[in-house]
Coordinates of C-alpha atoms in Angstrom, one line a residue:
Chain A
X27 CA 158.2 144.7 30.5
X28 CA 161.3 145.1 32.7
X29 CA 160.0 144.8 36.4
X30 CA 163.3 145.1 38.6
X31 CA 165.0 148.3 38.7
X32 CA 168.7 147.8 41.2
X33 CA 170.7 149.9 42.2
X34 CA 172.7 151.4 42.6
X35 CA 173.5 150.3 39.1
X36 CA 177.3 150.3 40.0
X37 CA 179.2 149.5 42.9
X38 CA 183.2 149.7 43.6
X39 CA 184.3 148.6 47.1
X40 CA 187.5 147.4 48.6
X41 CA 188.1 143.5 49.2
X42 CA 186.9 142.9 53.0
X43 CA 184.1 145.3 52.6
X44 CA 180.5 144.5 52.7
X45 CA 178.6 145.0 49.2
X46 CA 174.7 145.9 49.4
X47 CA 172.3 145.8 46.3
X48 CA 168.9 146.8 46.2
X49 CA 166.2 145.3 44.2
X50 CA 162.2 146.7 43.9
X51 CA 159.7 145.4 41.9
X52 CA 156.1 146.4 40.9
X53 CA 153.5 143.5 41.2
X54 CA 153.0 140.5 43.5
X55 CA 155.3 138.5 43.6
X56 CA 155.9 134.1 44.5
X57 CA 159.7 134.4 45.0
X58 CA 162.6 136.5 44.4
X59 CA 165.8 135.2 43.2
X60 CA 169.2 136.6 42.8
X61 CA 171.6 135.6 40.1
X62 CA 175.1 136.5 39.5
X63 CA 176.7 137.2 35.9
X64 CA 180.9 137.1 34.9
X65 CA 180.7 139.3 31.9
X66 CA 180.2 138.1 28.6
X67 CA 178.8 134.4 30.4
X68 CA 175.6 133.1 31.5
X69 CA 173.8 133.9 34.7
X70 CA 174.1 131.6 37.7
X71 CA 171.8 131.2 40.8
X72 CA 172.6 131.9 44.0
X73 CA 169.6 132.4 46.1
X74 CA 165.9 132.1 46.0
X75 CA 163.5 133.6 49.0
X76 CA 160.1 133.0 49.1
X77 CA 157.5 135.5 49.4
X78 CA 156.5 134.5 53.3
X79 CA 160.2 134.7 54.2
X80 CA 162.0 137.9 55.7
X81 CA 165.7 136.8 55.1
X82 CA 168.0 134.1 53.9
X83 CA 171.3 133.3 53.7
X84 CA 173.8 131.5 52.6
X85 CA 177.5 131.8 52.8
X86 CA 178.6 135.1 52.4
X87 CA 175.0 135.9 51.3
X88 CA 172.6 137.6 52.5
X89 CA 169.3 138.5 51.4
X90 CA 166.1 140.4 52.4
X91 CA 162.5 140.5 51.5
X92 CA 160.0 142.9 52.2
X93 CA 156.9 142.7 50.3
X94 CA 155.2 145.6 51.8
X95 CA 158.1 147.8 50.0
X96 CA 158.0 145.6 46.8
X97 CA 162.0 145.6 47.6
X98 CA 164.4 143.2 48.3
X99 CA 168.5 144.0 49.2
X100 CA 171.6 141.3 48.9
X101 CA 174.5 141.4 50.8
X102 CA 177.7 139.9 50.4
X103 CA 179.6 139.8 53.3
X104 CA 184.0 140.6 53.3
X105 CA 184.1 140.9 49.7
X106 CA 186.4 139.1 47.8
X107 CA 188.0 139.6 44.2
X108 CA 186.3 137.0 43.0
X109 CA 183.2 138.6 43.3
X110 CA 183.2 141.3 40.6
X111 CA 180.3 140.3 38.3
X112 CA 177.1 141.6 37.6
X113 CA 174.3 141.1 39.9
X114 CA 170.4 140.2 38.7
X115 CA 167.4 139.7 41.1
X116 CA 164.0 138.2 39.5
X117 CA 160.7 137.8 40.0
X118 CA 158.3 135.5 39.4
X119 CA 154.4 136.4 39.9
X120 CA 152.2 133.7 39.3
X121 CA 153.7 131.9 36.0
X122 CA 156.8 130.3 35.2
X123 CA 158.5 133.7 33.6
X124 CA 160.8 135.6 35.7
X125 CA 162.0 139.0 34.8
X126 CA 165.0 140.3 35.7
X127 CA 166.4 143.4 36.9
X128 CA 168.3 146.0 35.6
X129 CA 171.5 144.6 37.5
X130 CA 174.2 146.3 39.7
X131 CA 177.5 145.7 38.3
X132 CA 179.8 144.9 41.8
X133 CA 184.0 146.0 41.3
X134 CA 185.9 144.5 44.3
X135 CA 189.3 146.0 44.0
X136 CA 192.0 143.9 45.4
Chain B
X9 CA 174.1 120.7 39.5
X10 CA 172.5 121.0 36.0
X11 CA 174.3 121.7 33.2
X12 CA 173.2 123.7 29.8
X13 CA 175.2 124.0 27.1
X14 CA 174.8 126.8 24.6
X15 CA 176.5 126.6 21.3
X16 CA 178.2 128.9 19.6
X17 CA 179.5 130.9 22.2
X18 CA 180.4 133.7 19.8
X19 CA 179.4 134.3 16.1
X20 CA 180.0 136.6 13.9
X21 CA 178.0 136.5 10.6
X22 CA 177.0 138.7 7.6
X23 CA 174.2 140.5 6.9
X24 CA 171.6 138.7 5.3
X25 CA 172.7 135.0 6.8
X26 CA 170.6 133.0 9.3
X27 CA 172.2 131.8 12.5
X28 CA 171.3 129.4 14.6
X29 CA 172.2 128.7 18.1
X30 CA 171.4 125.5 20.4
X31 CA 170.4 125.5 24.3
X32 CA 170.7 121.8 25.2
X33 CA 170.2 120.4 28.7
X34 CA 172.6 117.8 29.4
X35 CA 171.6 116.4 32.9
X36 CA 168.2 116.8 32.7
X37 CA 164.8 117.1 30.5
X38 CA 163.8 120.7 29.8
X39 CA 160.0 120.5 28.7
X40 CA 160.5 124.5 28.7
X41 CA 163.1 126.5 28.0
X42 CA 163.5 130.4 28.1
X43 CA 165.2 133.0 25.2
X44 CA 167.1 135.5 26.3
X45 CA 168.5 138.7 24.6
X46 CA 171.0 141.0 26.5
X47 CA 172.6 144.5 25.3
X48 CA 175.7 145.5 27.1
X49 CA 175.8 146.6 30.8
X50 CA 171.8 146.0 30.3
X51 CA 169.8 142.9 31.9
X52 CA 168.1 140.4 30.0
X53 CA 164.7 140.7 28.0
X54 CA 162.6 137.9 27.7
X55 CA 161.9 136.8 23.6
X56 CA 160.4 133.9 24.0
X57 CA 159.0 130.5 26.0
X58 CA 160.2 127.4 24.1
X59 CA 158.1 124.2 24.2
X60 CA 159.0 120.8 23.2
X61 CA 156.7 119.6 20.8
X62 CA 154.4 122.8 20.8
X63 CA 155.2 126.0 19.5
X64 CA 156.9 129.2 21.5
X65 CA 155.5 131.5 23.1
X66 CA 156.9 134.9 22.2
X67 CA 156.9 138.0 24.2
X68 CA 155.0 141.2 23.1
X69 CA 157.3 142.8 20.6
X70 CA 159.5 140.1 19.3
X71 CA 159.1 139.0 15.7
X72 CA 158.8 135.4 15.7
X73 CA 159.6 134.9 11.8
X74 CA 162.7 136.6 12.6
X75 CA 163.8 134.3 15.5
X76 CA 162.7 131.3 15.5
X77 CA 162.4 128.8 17.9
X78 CA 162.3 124.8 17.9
X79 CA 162.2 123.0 21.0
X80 CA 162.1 119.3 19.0
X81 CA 163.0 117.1 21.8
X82 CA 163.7 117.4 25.9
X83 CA 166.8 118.4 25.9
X84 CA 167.6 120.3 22.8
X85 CA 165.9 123.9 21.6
X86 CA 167.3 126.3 19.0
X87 CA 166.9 129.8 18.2
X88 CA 167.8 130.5 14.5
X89 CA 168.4 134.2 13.6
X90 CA 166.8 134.8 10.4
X91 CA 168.1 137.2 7.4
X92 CA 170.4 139.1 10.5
X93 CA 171.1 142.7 10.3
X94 CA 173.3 144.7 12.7
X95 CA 170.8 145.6 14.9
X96 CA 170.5 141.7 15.6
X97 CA 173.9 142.0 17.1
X98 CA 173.3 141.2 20.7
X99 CA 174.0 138.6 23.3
X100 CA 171.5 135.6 23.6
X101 CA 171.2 133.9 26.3
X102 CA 169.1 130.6 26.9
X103 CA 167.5 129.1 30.5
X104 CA 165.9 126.3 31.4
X105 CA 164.0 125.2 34.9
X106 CA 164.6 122.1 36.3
X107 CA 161.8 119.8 38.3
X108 CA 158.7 121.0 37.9
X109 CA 158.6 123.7 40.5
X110 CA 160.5 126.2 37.9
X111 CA 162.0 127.8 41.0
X112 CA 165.3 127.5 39.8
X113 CA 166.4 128.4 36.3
X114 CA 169.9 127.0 34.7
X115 CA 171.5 129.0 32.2
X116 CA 173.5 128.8 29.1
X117 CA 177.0 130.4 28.9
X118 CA 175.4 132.7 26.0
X119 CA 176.2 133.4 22.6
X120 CA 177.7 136.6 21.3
X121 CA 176.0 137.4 17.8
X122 CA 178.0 140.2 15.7
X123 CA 176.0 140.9 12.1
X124 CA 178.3 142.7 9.7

């Protein structure tokens, strides 16, 4: 069953500007991971944050965790372009499976 | 960093055919490797855990005589699309975890299926 629900589920901001995504999830969880996706290709990582850690980054990135909420945001800092794509988070609870959320789809117009 | 290839990246087939598409790990050894099927603007459902030398695991829902999986070796696994209809037509995408913390999953470039 589909655990992440994003949103919002689209997103259209100006080049420079910040982009936020929001990710929430149902059940315990190990880690949280964010994935990126051009359209019509496969996904590609770009973050993992554990369940006994608050905030990450990396880059441009910049991700939160709170597991009292069940929710988790990404930020990508003075947008670029480049960055249009679709944008995944997953979780993994216990196994190896993740399941992936329902993905915000990020338009950075130039 | 790892590399997966996924081959074909786009097929389009008639009804009734079998396709079959390979996931291969070229960097590393993928003991497990994940199924993935993906309609548009939608995210990605779990089918099935592949398992060299064993057989898949399939998710709730998923016929497994209609897709079948073989994970024959470390670095190869391949989904085959059995009698495909239409309603096959999707996008398949395959992962695989590298190490064995599985915190990190590399993915194919996906495969476009279109059954007429």
């Amino acid at each position: 069953s589909q655990q992440g629900e994003e949103d919002p589920q689209a997103l259209s901001i100006q080049e420079g500007e910040n982009a936020t995504m929001n990710c929430s999830y149902k059940t315990s969880i190990n880690n949280l991971q964010w994935y990126r996706q051009n359209s019509g290709r496969g996904l590609v990582h770009l973050i993992l944050i554990r369940s006994n850690e608050r905030e990450k980054h990396s880059g441009r990135l910049r991700v939160t965790l709170d597991t009292s909420k069940k929710s988790s945001s990404l930020l990508i800092t003075a947008s670029r372009a480049a960055d249009t794509a679709s944008y995944f988070c997953a979780t993994a609870s216990g196994t190896y499976k993740y399941i992936f959320g329902t993905g915000t789809r990020l338009k950075v117009l130039a | 960093g790892a590399v997966v290839s996924q081959h074909p990246s786009r097929v389009i087939c008639k009804s009734g055919t079998s396709v079959k598409i390979e996931c291969r790990s070229l960097d590393f050894q993928a003991t497990t490797m994940f199924w993935y099927r993906q309609f548009p603007k939608k995210s990605l459902m779990l089918m099935a855990t592949s398992n060299e030398g064993s057989k898949a695991t399939y998710e709730q829902g998923v016929e497994k005589d209609k897709f079948l999986i073989n994970h024959a070796s470390l670095t190869l696994s391949t989904l085959t699309v059995t009698s495909a209809h239409p309603e096959d037509s999707s996008f398949y995408i395959c992962s695989a975890p590298r190490g064995d913390s599985y915190e990190k999953l590399f993915f194919g470039s996906g495969t476009q299926l279109s059954v007429l």
